[in-house]
Short mmCIF file of C-alpha atoms in Angstrom, two decimals:
data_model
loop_
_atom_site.label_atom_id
_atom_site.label_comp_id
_atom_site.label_asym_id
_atom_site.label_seq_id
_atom_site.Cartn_x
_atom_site.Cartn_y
_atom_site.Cartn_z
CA UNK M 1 -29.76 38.69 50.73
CA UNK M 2 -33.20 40.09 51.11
CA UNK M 3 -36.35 40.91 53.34
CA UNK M 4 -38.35 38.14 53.39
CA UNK M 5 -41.77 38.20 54.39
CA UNK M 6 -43.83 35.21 55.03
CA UNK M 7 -47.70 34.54 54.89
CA UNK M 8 -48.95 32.20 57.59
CA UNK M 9 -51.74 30.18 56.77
CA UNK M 10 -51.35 27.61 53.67
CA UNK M 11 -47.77 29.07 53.19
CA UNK M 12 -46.05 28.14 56.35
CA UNK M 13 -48.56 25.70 57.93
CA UNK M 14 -51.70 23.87 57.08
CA UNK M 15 -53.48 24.23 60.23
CA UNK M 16 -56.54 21.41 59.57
CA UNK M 17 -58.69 24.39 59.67
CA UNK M 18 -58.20 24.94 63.11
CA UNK M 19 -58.32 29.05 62.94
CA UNK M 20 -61.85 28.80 61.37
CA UNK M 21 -62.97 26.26 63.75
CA UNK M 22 -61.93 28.60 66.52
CA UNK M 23 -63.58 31.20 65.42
CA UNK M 24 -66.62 29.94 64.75
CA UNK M 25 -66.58 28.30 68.00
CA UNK M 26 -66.13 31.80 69.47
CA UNK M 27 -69.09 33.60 67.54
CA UNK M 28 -71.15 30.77 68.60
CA UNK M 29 -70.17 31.13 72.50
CA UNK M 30 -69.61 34.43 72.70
CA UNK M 31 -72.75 35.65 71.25
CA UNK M 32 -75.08 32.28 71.57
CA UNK M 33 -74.96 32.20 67.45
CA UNK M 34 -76.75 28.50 67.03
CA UNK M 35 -76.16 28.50 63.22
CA UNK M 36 -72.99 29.69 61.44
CA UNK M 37 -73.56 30.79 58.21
CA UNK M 38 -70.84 30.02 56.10
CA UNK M 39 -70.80 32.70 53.54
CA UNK M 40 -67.48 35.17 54.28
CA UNK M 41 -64.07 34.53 52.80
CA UNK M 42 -61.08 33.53 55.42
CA UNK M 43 -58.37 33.18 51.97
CA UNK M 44 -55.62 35.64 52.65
CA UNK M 45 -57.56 38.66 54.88
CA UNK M 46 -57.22 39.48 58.01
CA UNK M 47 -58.52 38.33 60.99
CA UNK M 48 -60.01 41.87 62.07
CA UNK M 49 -62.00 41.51 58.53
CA UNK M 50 -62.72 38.54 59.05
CA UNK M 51 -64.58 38.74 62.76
CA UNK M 52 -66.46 42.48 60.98
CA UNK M 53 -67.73 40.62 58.92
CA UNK M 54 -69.02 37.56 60.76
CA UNK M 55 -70.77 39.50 62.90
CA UNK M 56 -72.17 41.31 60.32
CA UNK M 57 -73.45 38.05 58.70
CA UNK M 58 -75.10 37.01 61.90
CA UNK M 59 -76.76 40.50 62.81
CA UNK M 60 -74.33 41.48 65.27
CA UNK M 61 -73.39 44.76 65.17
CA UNK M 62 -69.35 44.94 64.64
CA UNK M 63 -68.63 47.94 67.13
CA UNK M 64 -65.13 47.43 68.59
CA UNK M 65 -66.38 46.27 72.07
CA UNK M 66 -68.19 43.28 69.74
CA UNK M 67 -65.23 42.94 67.30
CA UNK M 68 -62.94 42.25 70.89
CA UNK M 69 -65.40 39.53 72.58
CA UNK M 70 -64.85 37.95 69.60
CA UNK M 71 -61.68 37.86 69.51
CA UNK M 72 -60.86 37.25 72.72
CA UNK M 73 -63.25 34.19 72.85
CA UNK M 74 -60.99 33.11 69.53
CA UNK M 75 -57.79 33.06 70.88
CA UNK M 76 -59.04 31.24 73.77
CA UNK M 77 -60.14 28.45 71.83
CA UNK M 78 -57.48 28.30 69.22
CA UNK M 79 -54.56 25.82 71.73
CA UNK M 80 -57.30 23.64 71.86
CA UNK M 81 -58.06 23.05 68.07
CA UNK M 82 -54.50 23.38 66.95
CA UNK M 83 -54.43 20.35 68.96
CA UNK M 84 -57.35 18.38 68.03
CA UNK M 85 -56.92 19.06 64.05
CA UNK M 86 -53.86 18.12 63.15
CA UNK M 87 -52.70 20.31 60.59
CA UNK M 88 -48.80 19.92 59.22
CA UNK M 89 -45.90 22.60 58.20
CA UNK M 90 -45.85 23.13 54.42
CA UNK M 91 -43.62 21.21 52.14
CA UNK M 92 -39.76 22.54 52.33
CA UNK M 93 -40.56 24.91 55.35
CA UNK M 94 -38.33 23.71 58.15
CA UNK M 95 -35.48 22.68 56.04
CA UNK M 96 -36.03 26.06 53.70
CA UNK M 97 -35.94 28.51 57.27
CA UNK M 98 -32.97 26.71 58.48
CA UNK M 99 -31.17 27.30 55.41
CA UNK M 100 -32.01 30.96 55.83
CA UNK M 101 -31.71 31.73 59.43
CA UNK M 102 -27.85 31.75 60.04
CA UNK M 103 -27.06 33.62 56.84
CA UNK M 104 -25.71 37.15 57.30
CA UNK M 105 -27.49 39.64 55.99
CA UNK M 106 -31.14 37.96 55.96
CA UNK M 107 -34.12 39.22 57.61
CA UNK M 108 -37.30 36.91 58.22
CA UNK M 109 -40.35 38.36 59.03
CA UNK M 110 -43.99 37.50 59.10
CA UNK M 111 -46.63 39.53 56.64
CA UNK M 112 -50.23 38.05 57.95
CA UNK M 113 -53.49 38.19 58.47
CA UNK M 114 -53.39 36.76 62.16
CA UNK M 115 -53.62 38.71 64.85
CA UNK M 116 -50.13 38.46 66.74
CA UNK M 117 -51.50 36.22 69.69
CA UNK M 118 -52.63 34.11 67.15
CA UNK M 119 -49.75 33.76 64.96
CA UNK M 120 -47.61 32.98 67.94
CA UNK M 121 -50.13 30.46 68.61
CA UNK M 122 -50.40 28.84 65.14
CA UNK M 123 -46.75 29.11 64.58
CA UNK M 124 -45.54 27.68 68.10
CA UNK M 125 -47.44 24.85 67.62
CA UNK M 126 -45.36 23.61 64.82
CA UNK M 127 -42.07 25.21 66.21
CA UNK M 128 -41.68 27.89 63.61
CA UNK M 129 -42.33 31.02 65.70
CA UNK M 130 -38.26 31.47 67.22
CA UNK M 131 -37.54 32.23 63.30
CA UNK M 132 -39.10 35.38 62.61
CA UNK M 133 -37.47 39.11 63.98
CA UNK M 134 -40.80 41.08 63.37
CA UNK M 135 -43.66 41.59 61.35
CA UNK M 136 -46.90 43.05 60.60
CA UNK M 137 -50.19 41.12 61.90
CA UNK M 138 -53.92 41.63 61.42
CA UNK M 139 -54.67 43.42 64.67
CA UNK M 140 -55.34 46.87 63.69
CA UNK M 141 -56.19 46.66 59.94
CA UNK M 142 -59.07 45.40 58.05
CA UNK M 143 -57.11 45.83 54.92
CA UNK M 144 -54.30 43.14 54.06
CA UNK M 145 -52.26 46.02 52.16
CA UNK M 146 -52.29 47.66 55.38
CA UNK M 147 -50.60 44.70 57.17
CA UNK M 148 -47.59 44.87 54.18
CA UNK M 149 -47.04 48.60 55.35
CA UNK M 150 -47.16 47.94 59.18
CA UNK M 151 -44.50 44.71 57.98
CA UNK M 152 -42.13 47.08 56.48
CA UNK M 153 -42.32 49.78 58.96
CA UNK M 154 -41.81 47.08 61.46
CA UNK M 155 -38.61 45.77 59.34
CA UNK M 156 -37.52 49.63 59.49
CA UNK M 157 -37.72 49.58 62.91
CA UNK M 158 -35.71 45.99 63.20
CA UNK M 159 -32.92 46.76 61.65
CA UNK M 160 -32.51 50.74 62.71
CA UNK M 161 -32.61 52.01 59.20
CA UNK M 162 -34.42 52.22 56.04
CA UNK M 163 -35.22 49.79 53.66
CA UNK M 164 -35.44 49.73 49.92
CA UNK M 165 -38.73 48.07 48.65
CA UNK M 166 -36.60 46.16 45.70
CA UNK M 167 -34.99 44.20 48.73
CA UNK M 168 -38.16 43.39 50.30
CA UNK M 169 -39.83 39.94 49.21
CA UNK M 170 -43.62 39.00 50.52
CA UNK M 171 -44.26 34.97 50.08
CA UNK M 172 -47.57 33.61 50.37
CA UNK M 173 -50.20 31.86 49.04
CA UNK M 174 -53.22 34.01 47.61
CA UNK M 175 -54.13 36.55 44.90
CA UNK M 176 -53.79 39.19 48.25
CA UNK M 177 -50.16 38.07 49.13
CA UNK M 178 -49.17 39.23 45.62
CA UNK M 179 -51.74 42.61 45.57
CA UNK M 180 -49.88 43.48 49.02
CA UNK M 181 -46.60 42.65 47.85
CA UNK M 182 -47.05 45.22 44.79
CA UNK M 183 -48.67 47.97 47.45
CA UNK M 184 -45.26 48.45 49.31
CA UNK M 185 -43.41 48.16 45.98
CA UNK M 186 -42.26 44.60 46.94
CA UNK M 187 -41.29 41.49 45.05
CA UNK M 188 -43.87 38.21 45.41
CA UNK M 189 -43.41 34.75 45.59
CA UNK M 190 -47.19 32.65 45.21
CA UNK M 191 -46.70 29.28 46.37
CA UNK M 192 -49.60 26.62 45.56
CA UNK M 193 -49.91 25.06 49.26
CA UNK M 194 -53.10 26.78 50.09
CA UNK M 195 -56.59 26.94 48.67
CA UNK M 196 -55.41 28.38 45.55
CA UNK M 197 -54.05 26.25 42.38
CA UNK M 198 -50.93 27.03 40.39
CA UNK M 199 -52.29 28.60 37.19
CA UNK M 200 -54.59 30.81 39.44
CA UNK M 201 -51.94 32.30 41.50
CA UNK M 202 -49.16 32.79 38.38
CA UNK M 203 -52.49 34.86 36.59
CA UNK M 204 -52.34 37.65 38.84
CA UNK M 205 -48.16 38.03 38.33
CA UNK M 206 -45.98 36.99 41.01
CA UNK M 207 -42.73 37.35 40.28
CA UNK M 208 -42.40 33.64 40.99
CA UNK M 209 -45.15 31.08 41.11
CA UNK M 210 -43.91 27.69 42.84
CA UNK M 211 -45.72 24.48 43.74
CA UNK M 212 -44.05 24.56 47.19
CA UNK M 213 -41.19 25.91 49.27
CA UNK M 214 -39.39 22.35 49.12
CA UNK M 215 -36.25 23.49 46.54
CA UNK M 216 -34.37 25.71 48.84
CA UNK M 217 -31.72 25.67 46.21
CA UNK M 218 -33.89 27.25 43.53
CA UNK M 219 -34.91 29.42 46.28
CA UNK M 220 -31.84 31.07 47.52
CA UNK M 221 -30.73 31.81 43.87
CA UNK M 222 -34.05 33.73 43.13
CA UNK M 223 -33.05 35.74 46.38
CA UNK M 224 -29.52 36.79 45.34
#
């Protein structure tokens, strides 16, 4: 069985767009911002891009000292609106990491965007985050490619030896999760539960494009 690397936001969990919400919030409190413009893309980048780029938009220079207030204020106020928005775990998620979990051989890891506090947050909320051995997070790169090396080094590092790329699967659900897949020589599964539709995600050449995670069946035959 392989290395399976999972995407957090719209593959995992729908989060009611509580991670935007928080940081908004936090560019707004940190840095009195009365007015967020809503003109930079969240889909499948990380959340160090993401807060450059926000400030950027708002004529706030993005040093790192800015770049951490941000942050900071972010993951302060991201409890709170994982509680108040509701948000749900993804079609065939629970019953597809329970089918994986106790099989010998399998390694599940994380491949995101989120910075780690924030993925712990986001993922303990729904109950998910006890599943996953390691991963690579969007703390320390502004480039989601980035994040898939960090993921397998951090696999390496796991397991106490090296890995082949052919044995290393990325699932998530944007055109990125496949372009980092392919970066780190890895296979990709797109799966339709976030922003982007079917026939968009199987254009840029997964080598699977599914609806959802809910046929663990089909699943666990791809991964023999």
């Amino acid at each position: 069985m392989p290395i399976l690397l999972f995407d957090i936001d719209g593959t995992l969990v729908r989060t009611g767009g509580a991670g935007k919400g928080a940081m908004e919030h936090a560019l707004q409190t940190a840095f009195g911002v009365r007015e967020v413009r809503d003109t930079v893309s969240y889909s499948g980048r990380t959340d160090r891009a993401i807060g450059r780029d926000l400030l950027r938009v708002h004529g706030i220079d993005p040093t790192p000292e800015n770049q951490t207030r941000l942050h900071e204020a972010y993951l302060a106020e991201l409890p709170v609106r994982l509680k108040t928005h509701g948000g749900e775990v993804c079609p065939g998620v629970t019953e597809l990491l329970g089918e994986l979990r106790p099989r010998s051989g399998v390694v599940l890891g994380l491949l995101t965007g989120n910075v780690r506090v924030g993925a712990r947050h986001k993922l303990n909320h729904f109950g998910l985050w006890d599943f996953f051995a390691c991963g690579g997070f969007g703390d320390d790169h502004f480039d989601r490619d980035d994040v898939a090396r960090t993921a397998v080094s951090e696999v390496r590092a796991h397991l106490k030896r090296e890995v082949a790329a052919g044995d290393v699967w990325v699932i998530g659900d944007t055109p990125l999760d496949v372009q980092c897949a392919r970066a780190v020589g890895a296979k990709a599964v797109a799966v339709a539960t976030g922003w982007h539709p079917l026939e968009e995600l199987a254009s840029h050449a997964p080598d699977y494009a599914l609806a959802d995670l809910s046929n663990p069946a089909e699943l666990l035959r791809i991964w023999r």
